């Protein structure tokens, strides 16, 4: 799901030539960030070809960021309609051959719907729904049965989830996506919550944090995914006894140096300000976070020329870290309200809440 | 005509006589109102317009396999293409040796790509041959000793095929190179949990193992998480392991700066219902671990209230 450089040569390309800066701005450069994300919303350079299969996440990052920056009203109604139309064009309709298995949303229109092997992807379904909510859509165009039964075909016997039902890797990220989708649709027919909960519990390692799978190393991203999913499923209180809670809470708190790392003895990285910061909020530990430290670190990864944020100081910004730098800053400072499990603004969430026939709650 | 540009050395599919029977499906492009529109190169458009046509036609040929090479090169994260490639391999009933080499080369180039690691796992499931995997993951880990994908793959192989015997030695090697390698510590726990199990002898042995590393670097979080984790996860009592308390106490008394010494001592005191001693430590931590001052204040208040 990540939209970041993977190979060493790619990383080197992203390293800036300048040395570490000494005279960094000490404030969030909102205008620069708005410009950065507005550009992303329309055209992206050729280099993003390798991210074509996560293209919808780029829409979610830009809309999400613009929402946090209060810039959604800048988008005209006609443009919003165009975007909503494009999102819905990526929704798979169930067909006679695959039934519901293909259902959900896919990332890009590069491969047409007529290609049978073009299956929906669980993370794209999640970001599609989030993007629709940010744009003020009421989800009436969503094929609920399609998505819900599509989800059902993704859950494994272990309780974990794959991301596409022709067979992919399975881990906590996709259990999280399944939980968000079901929560937003208020329809849990696609998720066996007991099994999913059992699976997530088995991911809590000896360290107290959660790994991506049973036995895997505790990691900031999967810890967020697990805690958020348990909260969304409504099983957190039932299965997370005091001892388990204390262990995950203290593991998360130990991630903070100034910014946050994702694992012990790993360097701080912009995106963990959100993953760990929001997880701490879900655990009721937000007051234990050192806000100044988090802010100071993010000021070193904020790009003062291009806007956006990079993973580490001295690197070029990318969409993922730019979004999470912003959300990581706000979830810790509390300056802008973010739904700590869904990862959309509370503005978008409350807007959706007000339009639901059956109240969707979050306390 | 959309495809009139030819790159040096790369033949466009649109101009290849071997592909003249295929009608490419062009990529949609919205000029008027682009939404996260990527400015695809001509090569990308060429490759994917043919990939789409082949997939729609459900052609599982050798030329289709070569096309997926290009499609993967253009976008290595395209999970649909990787799946289609596996379908081709199944249809052609191909020997997987070359495919294993191909996947290893992509892993080398892009070690954090999810799809290639999953592909490798599928190949092993298809062939049953896991003989190269420990070496493959060790090689990957020699480049980046904390690569989550490499560790995940190694753990899967070791558990699926019951090849535990070399793993503790491997962890020893890695910790000798970097005792702060948290992934190696996690692997050790995983191996013991799933092979010999946590007998009282094993627990004692492993606590001493952790202690030896703690002595070398008392402020290294990893062996502390390991030792405390063994006790907590197996629902054991600190009081059954006086050596750990001795270690903490001696480090504390020699004023070794380590927040882990303090927090572990606090946990030991709490278990022994020695509230006063724990509260003293929390008071000290407010200062020594100041970034978490609010948390230590809370722990202190919790004890005061109880």
Short mmCIF file of N, CA and C in Angstrom, two decimals, chain A residues 1 6-8 11 40-46 48-53 55 58-59 62 79 82-83 86 106-112 114-121 164 166-169 171 173 204-207 211-219 222 243 246-247 249-251 253-258 263-266 287-288 290, chain B residues 25-30 33-42 44 48 51-52 55-56 58 74-81 83-84 86 109-115 118 121 144 146-148 151-152 155-156 159 179-183 185-186 189-190 220-222 225-226 228-230 232-233 235 260 290-292 294-295 298-299 302:
data_model
loop_
_atom_site.label_atom_id
_atom_site.label_comp_id
_atom_site.label_asym_id
_atom_site.label_seq_id
_atom_site.Cartn_x
_atom_site.Cartn_y
_atom_site.Cartn_z
N UNK A 1 0.84 -1.20 0.00
CA UNK A 1 0.00 0.00 0.00
C UNK A 1 0.87 1.25 0.00
N UNK A 6 11.57 2.13 -3.09
CA UNK A 6 11.91 0.83 -2.53
C UNK A 6 13.37 0.49 -2.76
N UNK A 7 13.86 0.64 -3.97
CA UNK A 7 15.23 0.21 -4.23
C UNK A 7 16.23 1.25 -3.75
N UNK A 8 17.44 0.78 -3.55
CA UNK A 8 18.50 1.65 -3.04
C UNK A 8 18.74 2.80 -4.02
N UNK A 11 16.24 5.42 -3.66
CA UNK A 11 16.44 6.20 -2.44
C UNK A 11 17.50 7.26 -2.68
N UNK A 40 -0.98 17.42 -7.01
CA UNK A 40 -1.14 15.97 -7.04
C UNK A 40 -2.54 15.58 -7.53
N UNK A 41 -3.51 16.39 -7.17
CA UNK A 41 -4.90 16.10 -7.54
C UNK A 41 -5.12 16.05 -9.03
N UNK A 42 -4.35 16.81 -9.78
CA UNK A 42 -4.60 16.82 -11.22
C UNK A 42 -3.58 16.02 -12.01
N UNK A 43 -2.34 16.52 -12.07
CA UNK A 43 -1.36 15.83 -12.90
C UNK A 43 -0.15 15.39 -12.11
N UNK A 44 0.32 14.22 -12.42
CA UNK A 44 1.51 13.67 -11.77
C UNK A 44 2.55 13.31 -12.82
N UNK A 45 3.83 13.56 -12.53
CA UNK A 45 4.86 13.28 -13.52
C UNK A 45 5.04 11.80 -13.84
N UNK A 46 5.72 11.54 -14.92
CA UNK A 46 5.98 10.20 -15.43
C UNK A 46 6.52 9.24 -14.38
N UNK A 48 5.67 8.65 -11.60
CA UNK A 48 4.62 8.00 -10.82
C UNK A 48 4.01 6.79 -11.52
N UNK A 49 4.50 6.49 -12.69
CA UNK A 49 4.04 5.28 -13.41
C UNK A 49 4.14 4.05 -12.54
N UNK A 50 5.23 3.97 -11.78
CA UNK A 50 5.44 2.78 -10.96
C UNK A 50 4.47 2.73 -9.78
N UNK A 51 3.69 3.80 -9.61
CA UNK A 51 2.67 3.82 -8.56
C UNK A 51 1.26 3.76 -9.15
N UNK A 52 1.17 3.39 -10.41
CA UNK A 52 -0.13 3.34 -11.08
C UNK A 52 -1.09 2.42 -10.33
N UNK A 53 -0.56 1.33 -9.76
CA UNK A 53 -1.44 0.37 -9.09
C UNK A 53 -1.86 0.83 -7.69
N UNK A 55 -2.87 4.26 -7.51
CA UNK A 55 -3.27 5.62 -7.91
C UNK A 55 -4.40 6.20 -7.05
N UNK A 58 -3.32 8.01 -4.06
CA UNK A 58 -2.82 9.36 -4.29
C UNK A 58 -3.97 10.37 -4.19
N UNK A 59 -5.14 9.96 -4.66
CA UNK A 59 -6.32 10.82 -4.55
C UNK A 59 -6.69 11.00 -3.08
N UNK A 62 -4.21 13.31 -1.30
CA UNK A 62 -4.37 14.74 -1.60
C UNK A 62 -5.67 15.28 -1.02
N UNK A 79 -15.93 20.16 -10.17
CA UNK A 79 -14.71 19.35 -10.08
C UNK A 79 -14.92 18.19 -9.11
N UNK A 82 -16.75 15.56 -10.84
CA UNK A 82 -15.87 14.85 -11.77
C UNK A 82 -15.06 13.79 -11.04
N UNK A 83 -14.57 14.18 -9.86
CA UNK A 83 -13.76 13.25 -9.08
C UNK A 83 -14.61 12.08 -8.58
N UNK A 86 -15.16 9.74 -11.33
CA UNK A 86 -13.98 8.93 -11.62
C UNK A 86 -13.82 7.80 -10.60
N UNK A 106 -10.89 -0.76 -7.81
CA UNK A 106 -9.47 -0.91 -8.12
C UNK A 106 -8.81 0.45 -8.29
N UNK A 107 -7.48 0.41 -8.41
CA UNK A 107 -6.68 1.62 -8.20
C UNK A 107 -6.66 2.58 -9.38
N UNK A 108 -6.81 2.06 -10.58
CA UNK A 108 -6.55 2.87 -11.76
C UNK A 108 -7.36 2.34 -12.93
N UNK A 109 -7.55 3.19 -13.94
CA UNK A 109 -8.30 2.74 -15.11
C UNK A 109 -7.40 2.26 -16.24
N UNK A 110 -6.13 2.00 -15.95
CA UNK A 110 -5.21 1.52 -16.98
C UNK A 110 -5.65 0.20 -17.57
N UNK A 111 -6.17 -0.67 -16.71
CA UNK A 111 -6.73 -1.92 -17.20
C UNK A 111 -8.24 -1.79 -17.16
N UNK A 112 -8.91 -2.13 -18.25
CA UNK A 112 -10.37 -1.92 -18.27
C UNK A 112 -11.14 -2.93 -17.42
N UNK A 114 -13.41 -4.74 -18.36
CA UNK A 114 -13.71 -5.95 -19.12
C UNK A 114 -12.66 -7.04 -18.93
N UNK A 115 -11.50 -6.66 -18.42
CA UNK A 115 -10.48 -7.67 -18.13
C UNK A 115 -10.87 -8.38 -16.84
N UNK A 116 -11.23 -9.64 -17.00
CA UNK A 116 -11.78 -10.40 -15.87
C UNK A 116 -10.84 -10.48 -14.68
N UNK A 117 -9.55 -10.49 -14.95
CA UNK A 117 -8.59 -10.67 -13.88
C UNK A 117 -8.34 -9.35 -13.13
N UNK A 118 -9.02 -8.31 -13.57
CA UNK A 118 -8.91 -7.01 -12.91
C UNK A 118 -9.81 -6.98 -11.68
N UNK A 119 -9.26 -7.46 -10.58
CA UNK A 119 -10.02 -7.56 -9.34
C UNK A 119 -9.92 -6.28 -8.52
N UNK A 120 -10.92 -6.04 -7.72
CA UNK A 120 -10.86 -4.96 -6.74
C UNK A 120 -9.80 -5.27 -5.70
N UNK A 121 -9.32 -4.24 -5.06
CA UNK A 121 -8.27 -4.37 -4.04
C UNK A 121 -8.80 -3.76 -2.75
N UNK A 164 -6.85 -9.13 -2.49
CA UNK A 164 -7.60 -9.41 -3.71
C UNK A 164 -7.85 -10.91 -3.73
N UNK A 166 -7.98 -13.30 -5.82
CA UNK A 166 -7.30 -14.34 -6.61
C UNK A 166 -6.09 -14.88 -5.84
N UNK A 167 -5.82 -14.29 -4.68
CA UNK A 167 -4.72 -14.81 -3.86
C UNK A 167 -3.57 -13.83 -3.77
N UNK A 168 -3.41 -13.24 -2.61
CA UNK A 168 -2.33 -12.28 -2.38
C UNK A 168 -1.80 -12.52 -0.97
N UNK A 169 -0.87 -11.70 -0.56
CA UNK A 169 -0.40 -11.77 0.82
C UNK A 169 -1.55 -11.36 1.76
N UNK A 171 -2.35 -9.82 5.80
CA UNK A 171 -1.79 -9.30 7.04
C UNK A 171 -2.70 -8.27 7.69
N UNK A 173 -2.76 -5.13 7.82
CA UNK A 173 -3.18 -3.96 7.05
C UNK A 173 -4.56 -4.18 6.47
N UNK A 204 -0.12 -9.76 18.69
CA UNK A 204 0.54 -8.98 19.74
C UNK A 204 1.75 -9.77 20.20
N UNK A 205 2.93 -9.21 19.96
CA UNK A 205 4.15 -9.97 20.25
C UNK A 205 4.58 -9.79 21.71
N UNK A 206 5.65 -10.43 22.06
CA UNK A 206 6.19 -10.34 23.42
C UNK A 206 6.55 -8.90 23.78
N UNK A 207 6.74 -8.06 22.73
CA UNK A 207 7.13 -6.67 22.99
C UNK A 207 5.94 -5.82 23.47
N UNK A 211 2.57 -7.20 15.39
CA UNK A 211 3.23 -7.41 14.11
C UNK A 211 2.20 -7.55 13.00
N UNK A 212 2.65 -7.71 11.78
CA UNK A 212 1.73 -7.85 10.65
C UNK A 212 1.06 -9.22 10.63
N UNK A 213 1.70 -10.18 11.20
CA UNK A 213 1.15 -11.54 11.27
C UNK A 213 1.61 -12.16 12.58
N UNK A 214 1.06 -13.32 12.90
CA UNK A 214 1.44 -14.00 14.13
C UNK A 214 2.93 -14.28 14.14
N UNK A 215 3.59 -13.89 15.21
CA UNK A 215 5.02 -14.14 15.34
C UNK A 215 5.92 -13.09 14.73
N UNK A 216 5.34 -12.16 13.98
CA UNK A 216 6.15 -11.15 13.30
C UNK A 216 6.50 -10.02 14.27
N UNK A 217 7.54 -9.27 13.90
CA UNK A 217 8.04 -8.22 14.75
C UNK A 217 7.01 -7.12 14.97
N UNK A 218 6.87 -6.65 16.21
CA UNK A 218 5.96 -5.55 16.51
C UNK A 218 6.38 -4.33 15.70
N UNK A 219 5.40 -3.64 15.13
CA UNK A 219 5.69 -2.57 14.17
C UNK A 219 4.64 -1.49 14.33
N UNK A 222 1.48 -1.83 11.89
CA UNK A 222 0.56 -2.93 12.21
C UNK A 222 -0.06 -2.77 13.59
N UNK A 243 -3.80 -5.76 31.19
CA UNK A 243 -2.39 -6.10 30.98
C UNK A 243 -1.97 -5.90 29.54
N UNK A 246 -1.82 -2.14 28.77
CA UNK A 246 -0.63 -1.49 29.32
C UNK A 246 0.59 -1.78 28.45
N UNK A 247 0.68 -3.02 27.99
CA UNK A 247 1.85 -3.40 27.21
C UNK A 247 1.89 -2.70 25.86
N UNK A 249 0.34 0.11 25.13
CA UNK A 249 0.49 1.54 25.40
C UNK A 249 1.95 1.89 25.65
N UNK A 250 2.60 1.15 26.53
CA UNK A 250 3.98 1.51 26.85
C UNK A 250 4.91 1.24 25.68
N UNK A 251 4.63 0.22 24.88
CA UNK A 251 5.44 -0.01 23.67
C UNK A 251 5.33 1.19 22.73
N UNK A 253 4.52 4.29 23.50
CA UNK A 253 5.16 5.47 24.08
C UNK A 253 6.67 5.44 23.89
N UNK A 254 7.24 4.25 23.94
CA UNK A 254 8.69 4.12 23.77
C UNK A 254 9.13 4.42 22.34
N UNK A 255 8.20 4.49 21.39
CA UNK A 255 8.57 4.83 20.01
C UNK A 255 8.99 6.28 19.87
N UNK A 256 8.60 7.14 20.83
CA UNK A 256 8.91 8.55 20.66
C UNK A 256 10.31 8.89 21.14
N UNK A 257 11.05 9.55 20.24
CA UNK A 257 12.35 10.12 20.63
C UNK A 257 12.15 11.64 20.64
N UNK A 258 11.87 12.17 19.48
CA UNK A 258 11.28 13.51 19.33
C UNK A 258 10.10 13.21 18.42
N UNK A 263 9.86 0.86 15.09
CA UNK A 263 10.36 -0.34 15.79
C UNK A 263 11.54 0.09 16.65
N UNK A 264 11.82 -0.64 17.73
CA UNK A 264 12.99 -0.28 18.54
C UNK A 264 14.27 -0.25 17.71
N UNK A 265 15.14 0.73 18.01
CA UNK A 265 16.44 0.86 17.36
C UNK A 265 16.36 1.13 15.87
N UNK A 266 15.22 1.63 15.41
CA UNK A 266 15.11 2.08 14.02
C UNK A 266 15.03 3.61 14.05
N UNK A 287 -2.26 12.22 25.94
CA UNK A 287 -1.64 13.21 26.83
C UNK A 287 -0.23 12.80 27.24
N UNK A 288 0.14 11.56 26.95
CA UNK A 288 1.48 11.12 27.31
C UNK A 288 2.50 11.43 26.22
N UNK A 290 4.81 13.78 23.89
CA UNK A 290 5.48 15.06 23.96
C UNK A 290 5.23 15.81 22.65
N UNK B 25 -5.54 -2.14 -26.23
CA UNK B 25 -6.61 -1.37 -25.57
C UNK B 25 -5.95 -0.13 -24.97
N UNK B 26 -6.16 1.03 -25.57
CA UNK B 26 -5.44 2.22 -25.11
C UNK B 26 -5.85 2.63 -23.69
N UNK B 27 -4.89 3.23 -22.98
CA UNK B 27 -5.17 3.73 -21.64
C UNK B 27 -6.04 4.97 -21.76
N UNK B 28 -7.04 5.09 -20.91
CA UNK B 28 -7.86 6.30 -20.94
C UNK B 28 -7.03 7.50 -20.47
N UNK B 29 -7.32 8.65 -21.03
CA UNK B 29 -6.63 9.85 -20.59
C UNK B 29 -7.60 11.00 -20.61
N UNK B 30 -7.71 11.68 -19.49
CA UNK B 30 -8.63 12.80 -19.39
C UNK B 30 -7.85 14.10 -19.46
N UNK B 33 -10.20 17.36 -17.60
CA UNK B 33 -10.41 17.44 -16.15
C UNK B 33 -9.67 16.29 -15.46
N UNK B 34 -8.33 16.33 -15.54
CA UNK B 34 -7.57 15.17 -15.05
C UNK B 34 -7.70 14.98 -13.54
N UNK B 35 -7.86 13.74 -13.13
CA UNK B 35 -7.92 13.39 -11.71
C UNK B 35 -6.76 12.44 -11.41
N UNK B 36 -5.85 12.90 -10.57
CA UNK B 36 -4.59 12.17 -10.31
C UNK B 36 -4.09 11.47 -11.57
N UNK B 37 -4.07 12.21 -12.64
CA UNK B 37 -3.65 11.68 -13.92
C UNK B 37 -2.13 11.59 -14.00
N UNK B 38 -1.64 10.39 -14.20
CA UNK B 38 -0.21 10.20 -14.34
C UNK B 38 0.17 10.44 -15.80
N UNK B 39 1.26 11.17 -16.02
CA UNK B 39 1.72 11.44 -17.40
C UNK B 39 2.53 10.23 -17.87
N UNK B 40 1.80 9.17 -18.21
CA UNK B 40 2.47 7.93 -18.61
C UNK B 40 3.41 8.16 -19.80
N UNK B 41 4.53 7.49 -19.78
CA UNK B 41 5.45 7.54 -20.92
C UNK B 41 4.84 6.73 -22.07
N UNK B 42 5.39 6.96 -23.26
CA UNK B 42 4.91 6.19 -24.42
C UNK B 42 5.16 4.71 -24.20
N UNK B 44 5.22 3.04 -21.34
CA UNK B 44 4.24 2.52 -20.39
C UNK B 44 2.92 2.27 -21.11
N UNK B 48 1.25 -1.43 -21.49
CA UNK B 48 -0.01 -1.73 -20.79
C UNK B 48 -1.21 -1.84 -21.73
N UNK B 51 -0.83 -5.31 -22.69
CA UNK B 51 -1.10 -6.17 -21.53
C UNK B 51 -2.61 -6.32 -21.35
N UNK B 52 -3.31 -5.21 -21.47
CA UNK B 52 -4.77 -5.22 -21.31
C UNK B 52 -5.41 -6.12 -22.37
N UNK B 55 -4.73 -9.78 -21.66
CA UNK B 55 -5.49 -10.26 -20.50
C UNK B 55 -6.96 -10.44 -20.85
N UNK B 56 -7.46 -9.54 -21.65
CA UNK B 56 -8.86 -9.65 -22.02
C UNK B 56 -9.09 -10.88 -22.90
N UNK B 58 -7.33 -13.49 -22.71
CA UNK B 58 -6.93 -14.64 -21.91
C UNK B 58 -5.91 -15.51 -22.65
N UNK B 74 7.77 -1.87 -15.68
CA UNK B 74 7.16 -0.54 -15.66
C UNK B 74 6.50 -0.24 -14.32
N UNK B 75 5.91 -1.23 -13.72
CA UNK B 75 5.23 -1.05 -12.44
C UNK B 75 5.28 -2.36 -11.68
N UNK B 76 6.30 -2.48 -10.86
CA UNK B 76 6.56 -3.75 -10.16
C UNK B 76 5.49 -4.05 -9.11
N UNK B 77 4.69 -3.05 -8.77
CA UNK B 77 3.67 -3.27 -7.75
C UNK B 77 2.33 -3.70 -8.32
N UNK B 78 2.28 -3.90 -9.63
CA UNK B 78 0.99 -4.26 -10.23
C UNK B 78 0.62 -5.71 -9.93
N UNK B 79 -0.17 -5.88 -8.89
CA UNK B 79 -0.52 -7.21 -8.39
C UNK B 79 -1.33 -8.02 -9.39
N UNK B 80 -2.07 -7.34 -10.28
CA UNK B 80 -2.86 -8.03 -11.31
C UNK B 80 -1.93 -8.70 -12.32
N UNK B 81 -0.90 -7.98 -12.71
CA UNK B 81 0.05 -8.53 -13.67
C UNK B 81 0.80 -9.73 -13.08
N UNK B 83 -0.27 -11.75 -10.79
CA UNK B 83 -1.21 -12.87 -10.75
C UNK B 83 -1.35 -13.49 -12.13
N UNK B 84 -1.49 -12.64 -13.13
CA UNK B 84 -1.64 -13.14 -14.51
C UNK B 84 -0.40 -13.93 -14.93
N UNK B 86 1.49 -15.70 -12.99
CA UNK B 86 1.39 -17.02 -12.38
C UNK B 86 0.43 -17.92 -13.16
N UNK B 109 16.62 -6.10 -6.64
CA UNK B 109 16.40 -4.75 -7.12
C UNK B 109 15.45 -3.97 -6.22
N UNK B 110 14.38 -4.63 -5.79
CA UNK B 110 13.32 -3.98 -5.03
C UNK B 110 12.93 -4.81 -3.81
N UNK B 111 13.79 -4.84 -2.82
CA UNK B 111 13.59 -5.72 -1.67
C UNK B 111 12.38 -5.38 -0.80
N UNK B 112 11.76 -4.22 -1.02
CA UNK B 112 10.59 -3.88 -0.20
C UNK B 112 9.28 -3.95 -0.99
N UNK B 113 9.33 -4.62 -2.11
CA UNK B 113 8.12 -4.78 -2.93
C UNK B 113 7.34 -5.99 -2.43
N UNK B 114 6.07 -5.79 -2.07
CA UNK B 114 5.25 -6.87 -1.52
C UNK B 114 4.99 -7.99 -2.54
N UNK B 115 4.73 -7.58 -3.79
CA UNK B 115 4.24 -8.53 -4.78
C UNK B 115 5.29 -9.58 -5.14
N UNK B 118 5.51 -12.19 -2.39
CA UNK B 118 4.36 -13.09 -2.43
C UNK B 118 4.49 -14.06 -3.59
N UNK B 121 6.76 -16.81 -2.68
CA UNK B 121 6.08 -17.76 -1.82
C UNK B 121 5.20 -18.70 -2.65
N UNK B 144 20.11 -5.27 4.23
CA UNK B 144 19.27 -4.49 5.14
C UNK B 144 18.79 -5.45 6.21
N UNK B 146 17.06 -5.40 8.68
CA UNK B 146 15.75 -5.31 9.31
C UNK B 146 14.61 -5.34 8.29
N UNK B 147 14.92 -5.74 7.08
CA UNK B 147 13.89 -5.78 6.03
C UNK B 147 12.73 -6.68 6.45
N UNK B 148 11.60 -6.05 6.69
CA UNK B 148 10.43 -6.75 7.23
C UNK B 148 9.98 -7.89 6.32
N UNK B 151 12.37 -10.92 6.63
CA UNK B 151 12.11 -11.65 7.88
C UNK B 151 10.80 -12.42 7.81
N UNK B 152 9.79 -11.79 7.24
CA UNK B 152 8.49 -12.45 7.10
C UNK B 152 8.62 -13.72 6.27
N UNK B 155 10.56 -16.43 8.20
CA UNK B 155 9.75 -17.05 9.24
C UNK B 155 8.71 -17.99 8.63
N UNK B 156 8.16 -17.59 7.53
CA UNK B 156 7.18 -18.44 6.87
C UNK B 156 7.82 -19.77 6.45
N UNK B 159 8.76 -22.02 9.46
CA UNK B 159 7.61 -22.62 10.13
C UNK B 159 6.89 -23.62 9.23
N UNK B 179 23.99 -5.78 17.96
CA UNK B 179 23.17 -6.26 19.08
C UNK B 179 21.88 -5.45 19.25
N UNK B 180 21.76 -4.41 18.42
CA UNK B 180 20.53 -3.62 18.47
C UNK B 180 19.52 -4.04 17.40
N UNK B 181 19.80 -5.13 16.73
CA UNK B 181 18.90 -5.58 15.67
C UNK B 181 17.65 -6.20 16.27
N UNK B 182 16.62 -5.40 16.41
CA UNK B 182 15.40 -5.85 17.08
C UNK B 182 14.71 -6.99 16.32
N UNK B 183 14.86 -7.00 15.01
CA UNK B 183 14.25 -8.06 14.20
C UNK B 183 14.85 -9.42 14.55
N UNK B 185 16.13 -10.25 17.45
CA UNK B 185 15.57 -10.61 18.76
C UNK B 185 14.18 -11.21 18.60
N UNK B 186 13.37 -10.57 17.77
CA UNK B 186 12.02 -11.09 17.55
C UNK B 186 12.08 -12.50 16.95
N UNK B 189 12.73 -15.12 19.58
CA UNK B 189 11.52 -15.45 20.35
C UNK B 189 10.62 -16.39 19.54
N UNK B 190 10.45 -16.03 18.27
CA UNK B 190 9.61 -16.81 17.36
C UNK B 190 10.10 -18.26 17.24
N UNK B 220 20.05 -0.46 25.49
CA UNK B 220 19.52 -1.06 24.25
C UNK B 220 18.15 -1.65 24.54
N UNK B 221 17.12 -1.11 23.92
CA UNK B 221 15.75 -1.54 24.21
C UNK B 221 15.49 -3.02 23.90
N UNK B 222 16.13 -3.54 22.87
CA UNK B 222 15.79 -4.89 22.40
C UNK B 222 15.91 -6.01 23.43
N UNK B 225 13.17 -5.63 26.06
CA UNK B 225 11.85 -6.06 25.58
C UNK B 225 11.77 -7.58 25.57
N UNK B 226 12.88 -8.19 25.19
CA UNK B 226 12.95 -9.65 25.12
C UNK B 226 12.77 -10.28 26.51
N UNK B 228 11.75 -8.87 29.44
CA UNK B 228 10.45 -8.54 30.03
C UNK B 228 9.32 -9.25 29.30
N UNK B 229 9.48 -9.38 28.00
CA UNK B 229 8.46 -10.04 27.18
C UNK B 229 8.32 -11.51 27.51
N UNK B 230 9.44 -12.20 27.72
CA UNK B 230 9.38 -13.62 28.09
C UNK B 230 8.57 -13.78 29.36
N UNK B 232 6.39 -11.61 30.81
CA UNK B 232 4.99 -11.20 30.72
C UNK B 232 4.16 -12.11 29.83
N UNK B 233 4.70 -12.46 28.68
CA UNK B 233 3.91 -13.24 27.74
C UNK B 233 3.63 -14.66 28.27
N UNK B 235 3.31 -15.31 31.39
CA UNK B 235 2.65 -15.09 32.67
C UNK B 235 3.49 -15.63 33.83
N UNK B 260 15.48 1.69 30.92
CA UNK B 260 14.94 0.34 30.97
C UNK B 260 15.25 -0.33 32.31
N UNK B 290 12.38 12.32 30.57
CA UNK B 290 11.50 13.49 30.59
C UNK B 290 10.54 13.58 29.41
N UNK B 291 10.89 12.95 28.29
CA UNK B 291 9.96 13.05 27.16
C UNK B 291 8.63 12.37 27.50
N UNK B 292 8.70 11.39 28.44
CA UNK B 292 7.49 10.68 28.86
C UNK B 292 7.05 11.08 30.26
N UNK B 294 4.69 12.91 31.41
CA UNK B 294 3.25 12.80 31.73
C UNK B 294 2.86 11.37 32.05
N UNK B 295 3.49 10.43 31.35
CA UNK B 295 3.19 9.02 31.59
C UNK B 295 3.68 8.57 32.95
N UNK B 298 1.51 9.92 35.59
CA UNK B 298 0.29 9.11 35.64
C UNK B 298 0.51 7.81 36.41
N UNK B 299 1.63 7.12 36.13
CA UNK B 299 1.92 5.84 36.82
C UNK B 299 2.07 6.10 38.32
N UNK B 302 -1.30 6.75 39.81
CA UNK B 302 -2.01 5.47 39.88
C UNK B 302 -1.66 4.73 41.17
#
